[in-house]
XYZ file of C-alpha atoms in Angstrom:
360
model
C 31.471 118.700 220.551
C 34.890 118.131 222.092
C 37.090 120.672 224.012
C 39.204 121.247 220.959
C 36.141 121.992 218.830
C 34.361 124.506 221.046
C 35.143 127.899 220.627
C 37.934 129.211 223.078
C 39.306 132.545 223.616
C 42.847 131.919 222.739
C 45.589 133.616 220.984
C 45.308 136.869 223.037
C 48.154 139.739 222.588
C 50.177 140.596 225.673
C 51.940 143.768 226.144
C 54.293 144.262 229.097
C 54.963 147.963 229.721
C 57.591 149.430 232.316
C 56.752 146.983 234.977
C 58.535 147.977 238.278
C 58.384 145.823 241.460
C 60.607 146.182 244.693
C 60.416 144.447 247.896
C 62.323 146.620 250.370
C 65.695 147.695 248.793
C 65.542 144.499 246.355
C 64.686 145.417 242.873
C 62.755 142.340 241.094
C 61.702 144.302 238.074
C 63.284 147.231 236.911
C 61.292 148.725 234.081
C 60.461 145.440 232.165
C 59.099 145.832 228.629
C 57.692 142.744 226.489
C 55.457 141.884 223.667
C 54.091 138.361 223.398
C 52.338 137.622 219.899
C 48.715 135.854 219.861
C 49.406 132.045 220.138
C 53.167 132.505 220.916
C 55.217 130.611 223.738
C 57.597 132.835 225.273
C 60.024 131.542 227.844
C 61.435 133.771 230.696
C 64.846 132.511 231.301
C 67.509 133.601 233.726
C 69.559 132.979 237.021
C 67.769 132.877 240.509
C 66.634 136.215 241.730
C 66.518 137.733 238.026
C 62.797 138.647 238.368
C 61.296 136.011 236.119
C 59.038 134.699 238.538
C 57.975 137.975 240.143
C 57.026 138.989 236.508
C 54.847 135.673 236.013
C 53.212 136.411 239.050
C 52.284 140.118 238.335
C 50.856 138.564 234.930
C 48.827 136.488 237.014
C 47.528 139.012 239.578
C 49.309 137.317 242.329
C 51.577 140.303 242.948
C 50.969 143.915 242.154
C 53.480 146.168 240.281
C 54.655 149.261 241.690
C 54.497 150.892 238.227
C 53.761 149.708 235.072
C 50.924 148.018 232.767
C 49.935 144.655 231.556
C 47.487 144.858 228.531
C 45.928 141.677 227.333
C 44.257 142.382 224.078
C 44.878 146.013 224.696
C 43.081 146.221 228.169
C 45.073 146.836 231.116
C 44.513 143.881 233.522
C 46.698 145.202 236.550
C 43.629 146.475 238.333
C 41.610 143.099 237.625
C 41.368 140.624 240.328
C 43.347 137.099 239.576
C 40.314 135.227 239.286
C 38.610 137.479 236.722
C 41.660 137.838 234.311
C 40.959 135.115 231.870
C 44.584 133.642 232.810
C 45.269 130.443 234.266
C 48.778 129.372 236.146
C 50.318 125.859 236.426
C 52.649 125.819 239.735
C 55.827 124.146 240.109
C 54.157 122.240 243.061
C 51.071 121.048 241.113
C 48.758 122.400 243.988
C 46.229 119.543 243.593
C 43.458 119.177 246.069
C 44.529 116.071 247.945
C 40.684 115.132 248.810
C 39.479 115.579 245.069
C 39.973 112.879 242.269
C 41.571 113.940 239.393
C 38.527 114.681 237.497
C 37.219 116.673 240.260
C 40.595 118.704 240.350
C 40.243 119.328 236.758
C 36.467 120.438 237.036
C 36.989 122.638 240.289
C 37.248 126.060 238.467
C 34.392 125.157 236.338
C 32.119 124.156 239.548
C 33.216 127.649 241.025
C 31.870 129.189 237.725
C 28.745 127.322 238.299
C 29.082 125.082 235.404
C 26.315 122.532 235.035
C 27.334 119.049 236.564
C 27.340 116.891 233.325
C 29.097 119.713 231.288
C 31.978 120.043 233.677
C 32.274 116.176 233.871
C 32.286 115.779 230.278
C 34.878 118.484 229.856
C 37.179 117.037 232.750
C 36.989 113.695 230.772
C 37.744 115.150 227.524
C 40.769 117.224 228.962
C 42.335 114.155 230.964
C 42.220 112.212 227.707
C 43.860 115.242 225.947
C 46.686 115.279 228.593
C 47.037 111.252 228.174
C 45.210 110.494 231.503
C 42.219 109.026 229.964
C 40.765 106.297 232.496
C 42.813 108.238 235.380
C 39.772 110.348 236.552
C 38.687 108.410 239.853
C 42.302 108.389 241.114
C 43.303 110.711 244.076
C 46.707 112.794 243.461
C 48.525 110.367 246.034
C 47.751 107.449 243.378
C 49.435 109.302 240.515
C 52.854 110.002 239.949
C 54.662 113.542 239.799
C 54.193 113.474 235.911
C 50.579 112.606 235.938
C 49.871 114.863 238.706
C 51.311 117.725 236.489
C 49.107 116.804 233.570
C 46.222 116.991 235.942
C 47.351 120.568 236.840
C 47.789 121.294 233.204
C 44.143 120.024 232.288
C 42.596 121.922 235.295
C 44.246 125.140 233.796
C 42.988 124.571 230.426
C 39.577 123.693 231.389
C 38.880 127.332 232.302
C 39.914 128.250 228.452
C 42.286 130.839 229.306
C 43.539 133.681 226.966
C 46.756 133.567 228.641
C 48.451 130.490 229.972
C 51.100 130.763 232.625
C 53.483 128.068 233.626
C 55.853 128.627 236.667
C 58.525 126.195 236.349
C 56.096 123.079 236.094
C 58.678 120.533 235.106
C 61.500 121.203 237.957
C 60.441 118.702 240.449
C 60.427 115.760 237.670
C 63.242 113.221 236.895
C 65.007 113.812 233.428
C 62.978 111.443 231.450
C 59.476 112.490 232.542
C 60.543 116.280 232.118
C 61.575 115.375 228.489
C 58.191 113.750 227.709
C 56.157 116.280 229.267
C 57.763 119.263 227.817
C 56.908 117.848 224.430
C 53.482 117.253 225.558
C 53.117 120.756 226.884
C 54.433 122.201 223.301
C 52.099 119.920 221.639
C 49.177 121.138 223.333
C 49.976 124.835 223.063
C 50.542 124.485 219.395
C 47.111 122.511 219.211
C 45.028 124.856 221.341
C 46.848 128.111 220.099
C 46.841 129.563 223.495
C 49.473 132.399 224.182
C 51.718 130.833 226.932
C 54.530 132.491 229.101
C 56.689 129.913 230.575
C 59.075 130.406 233.613
C 62.291 128.220 233.738
C 65.724 128.164 234.660
C 66.489 125.307 232.405
C 68.125 126.468 229.162
C 67.513 123.329 227.444
C 63.777 123.449 228.469
C 63.482 127.256 227.103
C 65.313 126.717 223.917
C 63.651 123.514 222.830
C 60.136 124.652 223.780
C 59.835 128.228 223.163
C 59.359 130.176 220.061
C 61.159 133.005 221.742
C 63.090 133.554 224.785
C 63.290 136.339 226.966
C 66.741 136.355 229.168
C 66.531 138.327 232.202
C 68.951 139.563 234.573
C 68.718 141.748 237.693
C 65.177 142.688 236.842
C 65.944 143.833 233.358
C 65.500 142.303 229.947
C 68.971 141.534 228.252
C 67.599 140.190 225.114
C 64.321 138.471 223.666
C 64.869 136.497 220.431
C 64.435 132.991 219.166
C 66.506 130.280 220.183
C 68.845 130.265 217.517
C 69.362 133.939 217.301
C 70.221 133.993 221.217
C 72.860 131.323 220.590
C 74.450 132.609 217.405
C 74.234 136.250 218.116
C 74.005 137.233 221.644
C 73.621 141.146 222.528
C 75.229 141.173 225.595
C 77.994 139.436 227.277
C 75.619 138.218 230.109
C 73.608 136.420 227.022
C 76.753 135.223 225.542
C 77.959 133.234 228.479
C 74.621 132.426 230.121
C 73.169 130.668 227.035
C 75.193 127.360 226.484
C 78.921 127.393 226.981
C 81.164 130.182 225.418
C 84.974 130.623 225.183
C 86.601 133.811 225.940
C 89.897 133.966 223.915
C 92.300 136.667 223.581
C 92.680 138.044 219.915
C 93.574 141.139 217.932
C 91.112 143.458 215.878
C 92.679 145.221 212.758
C 89.804 147.685 211.993
C 88.584 145.922 209.105
C 85.974 143.971 210.311
C 88.041 140.775 211.018
C 89.781 139.471 214.041
C 92.909 137.111 214.408
C 92.159 134.279 216.887
C 94.788 131.609 217.488
C 96.366 132.641 214.146
C 92.969 132.478 212.194
C 91.354 135.576 210.808
C 87.588 135.763 211.326
C 84.925 137.963 210.352
C 83.153 139.913 213.235
C 79.453 139.923 213.732
C 77.728 143.045 214.817
C 78.716 146.776 215.116
C 82.218 145.762 216.445
C 83.147 144.753 212.631
C 83.827 148.280 212.319
C 85.545 149.004 215.434
C 89.213 149.935 215.649
C 92.383 147.779 216.098
C 93.735 146.572 219.258
C 93.450 143.607 221.810
C 90.031 142.187 222.162
C 88.448 139.001 223.577
C 86.641 136.617 221.035
C 83.607 134.804 222.311
C 83.922 131.356 220.679
C 81.480 128.352 220.954
C 83.052 124.892 221.791
C 81.794 123.580 218.647
C 83.477 126.062 216.727
C 86.754 124.986 217.752
C 88.943 122.265 215.911
C 91.618 120.244 217.834
C 94.336 118.216 216.492
C 97.130 116.081 218.371
C 100.278 117.855 217.159
C 103.998 118.010 218.726
C 104.723 121.411 219.410
C 101.141 122.360 219.358
C 99.479 125.418 221.010
C 97.891 123.855 224.020
C 97.856 120.682 226.093
C 94.702 118.535 226.807
C 93.658 118.817 230.647
C 90.394 116.529 230.635
C 87.844 115.120 228.565
C 84.146 114.622 229.430
C 82.209 112.083 227.318
C 78.597 113.620 225.999
C 77.386 110.596 223.886
C 78.141 111.659 220.131
C 80.302 114.411 221.007
C 82.980 114.627 223.818
C 84.157 117.834 225.330
C 87.744 118.628 225.419
C 89.341 121.118 227.994
C 92.737 122.535 226.666
C 95.003 124.554 228.356
C 96.738 127.359 225.769
C 100.291 128.230 226.182
C 99.052 131.867 227.313
C 97.279 130.207 230.026
C 93.953 130.597 228.543
C 91.429 127.496 228.887
C 89.197 126.746 226.115
C 86.549 123.845 225.721
C 86.250 122.293 222.398
C 83.274 119.547 221.345
C 84.457 116.979 218.900
C 82.885 113.736 217.607
C 83.200 111.014 220.049
C 84.682 108.631 217.326
C 87.646 111.026 216.688
C 88.317 111.755 220.604
C 90.250 108.334 221.227
C 93.469 109.918 220.642
C 92.611 113.245 222.642
C 93.701 112.039 226.041
C 94.806 114.406 228.924
C 98.398 115.306 228.563
C 98.276 115.272 224.722
C 99.949 118.313 222.920
C 97.268 119.865 220.503
C 96.897 122.594 218.139
C 93.672 124.408 218.453
C 92.094 126.645 215.686
C 88.795 128.167 215.171
C 86.647 127.259 212.276
C 85.671 129.840 209.760
C 82.597 131.290 211.548
C 81.663 134.839 212.430
C 82.638 135.826 216.140
C 81.213 138.206 218.613
C 83.488 140.400 220.515
C 83.488 141.207 224.039
C 84.303 144.642 225.626
C 83.691 146.187 229.000
C 79.971 146.665 229.428
C 78.881 144.157 227.326
C 79.224 142.458 223.776
C 80.533 145.162 221.306
């Protein structure tokens, strides 16, 4: 019977209720509430100091909250010691034992649980094969690349068959190509095993490409938790709108009829602001939602361009002093050189309006 065939306790439901944690006068978690469905991969995303790592350490039992509860399949695990929680954490720094081989590192937790030698060796070999390291079991950490060491750390975590897998920025120390490969492998394994996973990262691309849902945090609070598509297209707050991807802030005028005039184009407004009154507003518009055309007497002038493969990002200074960024197909960008006078107009897409205190 292989690792994947054996009965495992995966797919646990996780509920976080009212978590608070302070370090002196610094508030790391300020009443965090979150639910993670069985088998879901949830990414905690936010700037440094937003509380995402503290939240993960509370889930793993490495930090005690000042207030709140962590329910795993309905059981509050806050009073439970870290080693008895049926959780496993993969750290950014690998944390492998340098004097143990890859196989022995994977089997270490099993040895602590007094699993028989033959069984733990067999499970370690199967898990190393599962993470693409078959034949590497006799190598020591210094004989492995960074990506291989992180695969060993992942296999070691999976060896204990945890109900909850915690990933603390496990890819940040790797180069870009290895990160891309390993994040695809982690997602494949997570789906294959059906294990509930909470993944901390500051990398938007990682979060949006890997997670079922992304929880955006700021100042110890949850700003929004939603699918990557919803976060990008329907941000709930100003912070999310400008933290996820790139967002232009363009002056416009609302007429109280559910539309707004932006650069001479009337656009529908998304969300409750559609029924807002008339007056000056700020429209939040993505770079790909702007069209640019070279034109004498246009509304702006190109300041700079940046090549991004299939698209080129064009920075334009508008006549009113507003700077905007637009993404255009690279094949159409040859004539859009710095100094060129252009007309900028938004595509016919719903927009979100910014207002004091957040997105309206």
